[in-house]
Amino acid sequence: MTTTDIMTIALRPRVERRPIRRVLARPETGAFVAALAVLVFFSIYTNTFLTLPGAGVWLESASTFGIMAVAVALLMIGGEFDLSAGVMTGFTALIVGILTTQFGLNIWVAAVISLIVALAIGALNGYVVMRTGLPSFIVTLGTFFVLAGADLAVTKLLTGQVSIQGMAKVPNYDSIQPLFGSSITIGGGVFYVSVVWWIVVTAIATWVLLRTRAGNWIFAVGGALNSSRQVGVPVMKTKIGLFMTTAGAAWLVGMISLFRTSTVQANTGVGQEFIYIICAVVGGCLLTGGYGSAVGAALGALIYGMVFQGITFAQWDTNWLRTVLGAMLLLAVFLNHWVRRRASGGAQ
Amino acid sequence: MTSTEPKTRITILEVNNIGKSYGAVNALAGISTVVNAGQVTCVLGDNGAGKSTFIKILAGAHTPSEGQLLLDGEPVTFSSPRAALDRGIATVYQDLAVVPLMPVWRNFFLGSELTRGSGPFRRLDVKEMKRITLTELLNMGIDLRDVDQPIGTLSGGERQCVAIARAVYFGARVLILDEPTAALGVKQSGVVLRYIARARDRGLGVVFITHNPHHAFPVGDRFLLLNRGESIGDFEKSKITLGELTSLMAGGAELDSLTHELERELGADSPLVKELEAENQQAE
Ligand SMILES: Nc1ncnc2c1ncn2[C@@H]1O[C@H](COP(=O)(O)OP(=O)(O)O)[C@@H](O)[C@H]1O
Ligand SMILES: [Mg+2]
């Protein structure tokens, strides 16, 4: 933890007696302001952004990132990173794709097996981090590359291609598809069920963080690991649970992408792990752990989704997409930081 | 001040010849003492003497390499701090075991949170925890209007007192304090010493670690002196004077200068200084 972090947050109580300041001092306030700014900007700059069809597009885009960002935010509050989170979304979808198309397994059974494997890998990530004391950054970087390689090699070996096709022809596909890939059309806008998952995940995460013992332990292990251990917080259980939660969220996102498109590429999710972290940080999480919010991370993902699709709507040269994204995300982080500093009485 | 005549006391914890080595480093060897209910056992020693190692063994954070712990006369081994805590041995570490960014009330109940409801609806009883934190701290004489503030914003002395209040509330029988006054000024140290006395008067057995005999002597009933991992004595209060204690610790010559130092800070009329001067004469 840096001195600035402690200063910023330590100065909160002095100002929290004033209600407006109290709101401003919340971790997600910066992200909320930034999201509003992005929304207003693209709504004015393009005609399509603030329409139902437009909203359907950017909400869908934000939803899967949002589910992951919320899980990653919990993990970061708990003081850890998971670089295998991105590739895990492809890995879980590939397991279902291969088990059903190549081995004829029942699709529901395949989905459950995929979940169990994901949770096991998450638990292994956590166990190795806790046992070795190595930074989770390194451990999960290893998992990332192991999974990314296995995804490509196994898919190529079994199908001769780098993607799984023909999922829609698998028996019972229609019985499971609506759960993850269905959509409704409102006023010409297509709204996917993934948006509901996103909201549900955010709501549950917020409840767990603020109103359960587990939430208390998450803040504690990320804020001061040794102190937590000394007062009897089950540190191992909490950390492993967090890695399993991230893996479980990756499974959910894997199922969502699989059943929305009925196909999966072997490199799905690779490179997205940092976007989750960015969303969480934009949402007010400290990189050093012990502080942050699930709602903030969800808002961070919303900003990402809006910028991502807004650029397309604005018909800017998409080659600049990443550059613009990076700049806007940096801006959001600065804004977030600025709001938080203002909230703490304008110190320094 | 404490009574000096020996009384028959109920012994809670007995330490028999324990030792601890970290690999090749012998941090502790052949240490014995007792912790009685309603008494303060002080553990004194310079930096690196093995004080922290000693209390980590009592607290269940380390298992001793040799020797035995007896709790209520029965041999025990603690597998974890939690196990020791469940048997009523609570420890307030040098770093206080608090999470600076978390509110006071969350810190107070950390690891022992109150909940209501059951199954998936089991949730923190926030209201009750805030209320108890507020009243327990008031009982200790600390008035925090806002238990929602991060504990990192409290002063060092206040944080110590929150940690002590927490241990007392959770039914500790033995309270272990690792150098609670080390980082504090004279005034704040006095406040903490008063809470130590208060915990003792409630019948707790207190283990008070310090390298300052002037903090130990007024509240202590028994003094265990460590030097480079070995015991250089385990005295009851009636068997030792502050002068002797200080001599054993650092050489008697320093007592004079310490008395003068305290005199400057507390004033010549302060009871502590008067007491010190008396001890000084005794020692000479
Ligand atoms: N985890 C450890 N590993 C190796 N040596 C240690 C460890 N903890 C303490 N020591 C050593 O044991 C000795 C006693 O340390 P400690 O109990 O912390 O003393 P004190 O608290 O009295 O200052 C020191 O020499 C210290 O370097
Ligand atoms: Mg020490």
mmCIF file of N, CA and C in Angstrom, chain A residues 1 9-10 13 207 209-213 216-217 219-220 223-224 227 230-233 286 290-291, chain B residues 81-82 93 95 97-99 101-102 106 110-113 115 120 122-124 126 149-150 153 166:
data_model
loop_
_atom_site.group_PDB
_atom_site.id
_atom_site.type_symbol
_atom_site.label_atom_id
_atom_site.label_comp_id
_atom_site.label_asym_id
_atom_site.label_seq_id
_atom_site.Cartn_x
_atom_site.Cartn_y
_atom_site.Cartn_z
ATOM 1 N N MET A 1 0.831 -1.195 0.000
ATOM 2 C CA MET A 1 0.000 0.000 0.000
ATOM 3 C C MET A 1 0.874 1.257 0.000
ATOM 4 N N ILE A 9 -7.531 7.485 1.843
ATOM 5 C CA ILE A 9 -8.616 6.790 2.496
ATOM 6 C C ILE A 9 -8.692 7.144 3.974
ATOM 7 N N ALA A 10 -7.535 7.378 4.567
ATOM 8 C CA ALA A 10 -7.532 7.694 5.988
ATOM 9 C C ALA A 10 -8.220 9.020 6.274
ATOM 10 N N PRO A 13 -12.936 9.825 7.104
ATOM 11 C CA PRO A 13 -13.919 10.042 8.167
ATOM 12 C C PRO A 13 -14.153 11.509 8.471
ATOM 13 N N TRP A 207 -23.431 -7.858 -1.949
ATOM 14 C CA TRP A 207 -24.004 -8.423 -0.720
ATOM 15 C C TRP A 207 -22.937 -9.174 0.070
ATOM 16 N N LEU A 209 -19.666 -8.907 -0.143
ATOM 17 C CA LEU A 209 -18.592 -8.019 0.320
ATOM 18 C C LEU A 209 -18.977 -7.228 1.560
ATOM 19 N N LEU A 210 -20.189 -6.669 1.550
ATOM 20 C CA LEU A 210 -20.553 -5.720 2.593
ATOM 21 C C LEU A 210 -21.356 -6.308 3.740
ATOM 22 N N ARG A 211 -21.975 -7.462 3.500
ATOM 23 C CA ARG A 211 -22.900 -7.944 4.510
ATOM 24 C C ARG A 211 -22.664 -9.371 4.979
ATOM 25 N N THR A 212 -21.549 -9.981 4.619
ATOM 26 C CA THR A 212 -21.296 -11.337 5.108
ATOM 27 C C THR A 212 -19.909 -11.420 5.738
ATOM 28 N N ARG A 213 -19.697 -12.499 6.493
ATOM 29 C CA ARG A 213 -18.390 -12.715 7.117
ATOM 30 C C ARG A 213 -17.330 -12.859 6.037
ATOM 31 N N ASN A 216 -16.078 -9.591 4.944
ATOM 32 C CA ASN A 216 -15.173 -9.026 5.939
ATOM 33 C C ASN A 216 -13.777 -9.622 5.782
ATOM 34 N N TRP A 217 -13.738 -10.929 5.565
ATOM 35 C CA TRP A 217 -12.454 -11.629 5.450
ATOM 36 C C TRP A 217 -11.736 -11.224 4.167
ATOM 37 N N PHE A 219 -11.823 -8.261 2.578
ATOM 38 C CA PHE A 219 -11.173 -6.967 2.843
ATOM 39 C C PHE A 219 -9.958 -7.165 3.754
ATOM 40 N N ALA A 220 -10.117 -8.037 4.746
ATOM 41 C CA ALA A 220 -9.055 -8.203 5.744
ATOM 42 C C ALA A 220 -7.807 -8.854 5.149
ATOM 43 N N GLY A 223 -6.128 -6.378 3.003
ATOM 44 C CA GLY A 223 -5.663 -5.180 3.675
ATOM 45 C C GLY A 223 -4.477 -5.421 4.595
ATOM 46 N N ALA A 224 -4.473 -6.542 5.281
ATOM 47 C CA ALA A 224 -3.383 -6.872 6.207
ATOM 48 C C ALA A 224 -3.424 -8.373 6.469
ATOM 49 N N SER A 227 -2.250 -9.677 10.073
ATOM 50 C CA SER A 227 -3.214 -9.331 11.110
ATOM 51 C C SER A 227 -4.430 -10.245 11.015
ATOM 52 N N GLN A 230 -3.731 -13.518 12.472
ATOM 53 C CA GLN A 230 -3.610 -13.469 13.926
ATOM 54 C C GLN A 230 -4.955 -13.436 14.638
ATOM 55 N N VAL A 231 -5.965 -12.821 14.030
ATOM 56 C CA VAL A 231 -7.261 -12.784 14.713
ATOM 57 C C VAL A 231 -8.142 -13.950 14.308
ATOM 58 N N GLY A 232 -7.576 -14.898 13.557
ATOM 59 C CA GLY A 232 -8.307 -16.123 13.284
ATOM 60 C C GLY A 232 -9.126 -16.124 12.014
ATOM 61 N N VAL A 233 -8.869 -15.207 11.102
ATOM 62 C CA VAL A 233 -9.543 -15.243 9.805
ATOM 63 C C VAL A 233 -8.999 -16.431 9.010
ATOM 64 N N LEU A 286 -8.009 -0.711 -5.264
ATOM 65 C CA LEU A 286 -6.585 -0.424 -5.137
ATOM 66 C C LEU A 286 -5.798 -1.622 -5.658
ATOM 67 N N GLY A 290 -7.304 -4.683 -0.434
ATOM 68 C CA GLY A 290 -7.929 -4.168 0.764
ATOM 69 C C GLY A 290 -8.964 -3.075 0.567
ATOM 70 N N TYR A 291 -9.175 -2.668 -0.662
ATOM 71 C CA TYR A 291 -10.102 -1.566 -0.899
ATOM 72 C C TYR A 291 -10.690 -1.663 -2.303
ATOM 73 N N PRO B 81 -3.113 -20.007 16.047
ATOM 74 C CA PRO B 81 -3.576 -18.929 16.931
ATOM 75 C C PRO B 81 -5.058 -19.091 17.270
ATOM 76 N N ARG B 82 -5.828 -19.586 16.297
ATOM 77 C CA ARG B 82 -7.256 -19.809 16.520
ATOM 78 C C ARG B 82 -7.482 -20.789 17.669
ATOM 79 N N TYR B 93 -0.689 -8.207 19.197
ATOM 80 C CA TYR B 93 0.668 -8.166 18.667
ATOM 81 C C TYR B 93 1.166 -6.738 18.517
ATOM 82 N N ASP B 95 2.033 -5.299 15.876
ATOM 83 C CA ASP B 95 1.334 -4.627 14.782
ATOM 84 C C ASP B 95 -0.176 -4.610 15.034
ATOM 85 N N ALA B 97 -2.590 -6.478 14.970
ATOM 86 C CA ALA B 97 -3.541 -7.318 14.260
ATOM 87 C C ALA B 97 -4.784 -6.545 13.871
ATOM 88 N N VAL B 98 -4.592 -5.336 13.378
ATOM 89 C CA VAL B 98 -5.732 -4.609 12.833
ATOM 90 C C VAL B 98 -5.499 -4.383 11.348
ATOM 91 N N VAL B 99 -6.603 -4.143 10.635
ATOM 92 C CA VAL B 99 -6.520 -3.848 9.216
ATOM 93 C C VAL B 99 -6.822 -2.355 9.069
ATOM 94 N N LEU B 101 -7.359 -0.041 6.916
ATOM 95 C CA LEU B 101 -8.394 0.556 6.067
ATOM 96 C C LEU B 101 -9.811 0.155 6.465
ATOM 97 N N MET B 102 -9.940 -0.823 7.351
ATOM 98 C CA MET B 102 -11.292 -1.261 7.721
ATOM 99 C C MET B 102 -11.807 -0.470 8.922
ATOM 100 N N ARG B 106 -15.599 -3.202 12.283
ATOM 101 C CA ARG B 106 -15.259 -4.425 11.541
ATOM 102 C C ARG B 106 -13.982 -5.042 12.103
ATOM 103 N N LEU B 110 -13.469 -8.713 13.744
ATOM 104 C CA LEU B 110 -12.839 -9.484 12.675
ATOM 105 C C LEU B 110 -12.477 -10.893 13.146
ATOM 106 N N GLY B 111 -12.932 -11.861 12.390
ATOM 107 C CA GLY B 111 -12.656 -13.255 12.721
ATOM 108 C C GLY B 111 -13.674 -13.855 13.673
ATOM 109 N N SER B 112 -14.499 -13.004 14.307
ATOM 110 C CA SER B 112 -15.530 -13.491 15.231
ATOM 111 C C SER B 112 -16.817 -12.708 15.010
ATOM 112 N N GLU B 113 -17.168 -12.499 13.753
ATOM 113 C CA GLU B 113 -18.294 -11.638 13.406
ATOM 114 C C GLU B 113 -19.621 -12.199 13.919
ATOM 115 N N THR B 115 -23.578 -12.758 13.384
ATOM 116 C CA THR B 115 -24.457 -12.852 12.210
ATOM 117 C C THR B 115 -25.878 -13.085 12.658
ATOM 118 N N PRO B 120 -28.443 -19.131 3.138
ATOM 119 C CA PRO B 120 -27.911 -18.086 2.254
ATOM 120 C C PRO B 120 -28.222 -16.673 2.747
ATOM 121 N N ARG B 122 -27.793 -15.701 5.853
ATOM 122 C CA ARG B 122 -26.973 -15.398 7.017
ATOM 123 C C ARG B 122 -26.133 -14.173 6.705
ATOM 124 N N ARG B 123 -26.314 -13.144 7.522
ATOM 125 C CA ARG B 123 -25.649 -11.888 7.218
ATOM 126 C C ARG B 123 -25.083 -11.261 8.486
ATOM 127 N N LEU B 124 -24.199 -10.313 8.294
ATOM 128 C CA LEU B 124 -23.593 -9.628 9.431
ATOM 129 C C LEU B 124 -24.651 -8.856 10.199
ATOM 130 N N VAL B 126 -24.830 -5.939 11.583
ATOM 131 C CA VAL B 126 -24.049 -4.704 11.591
ATOM 132 C C VAL B 126 -24.407 -3.810 12.781
ATOM 133 N N GLN B 149 -15.199 4.864 11.283
ATOM 134 C CA GLN B 149 -13.959 5.380 10.713
ATOM 135 C C GLN B 149 -12.908 4.271 10.632
ATOM 136 N N PRO B 150 -12.056 4.335 9.604
ATOM 137 C CA PRO B 150 -10.993 3.335 9.490
ATOM 138 C C PRO B 150 -10.124 3.363 10.740
ATOM 139 N N THR B 153 -7.056 5.569 11.371
ATOM 140 C CA THR B 153 -7.099 6.997 11.694
ATOM 141 C C THR B 153 -7.004 7.260 13.197
ATOM 142 N N ARG B 166 -11.027 -5.533 22.648
ATOM 143 C CA ARG B 166 -11.504 -6.651 21.833
ATOM 144 C C ARG B 166 -11.210 -7.980 22.519
#
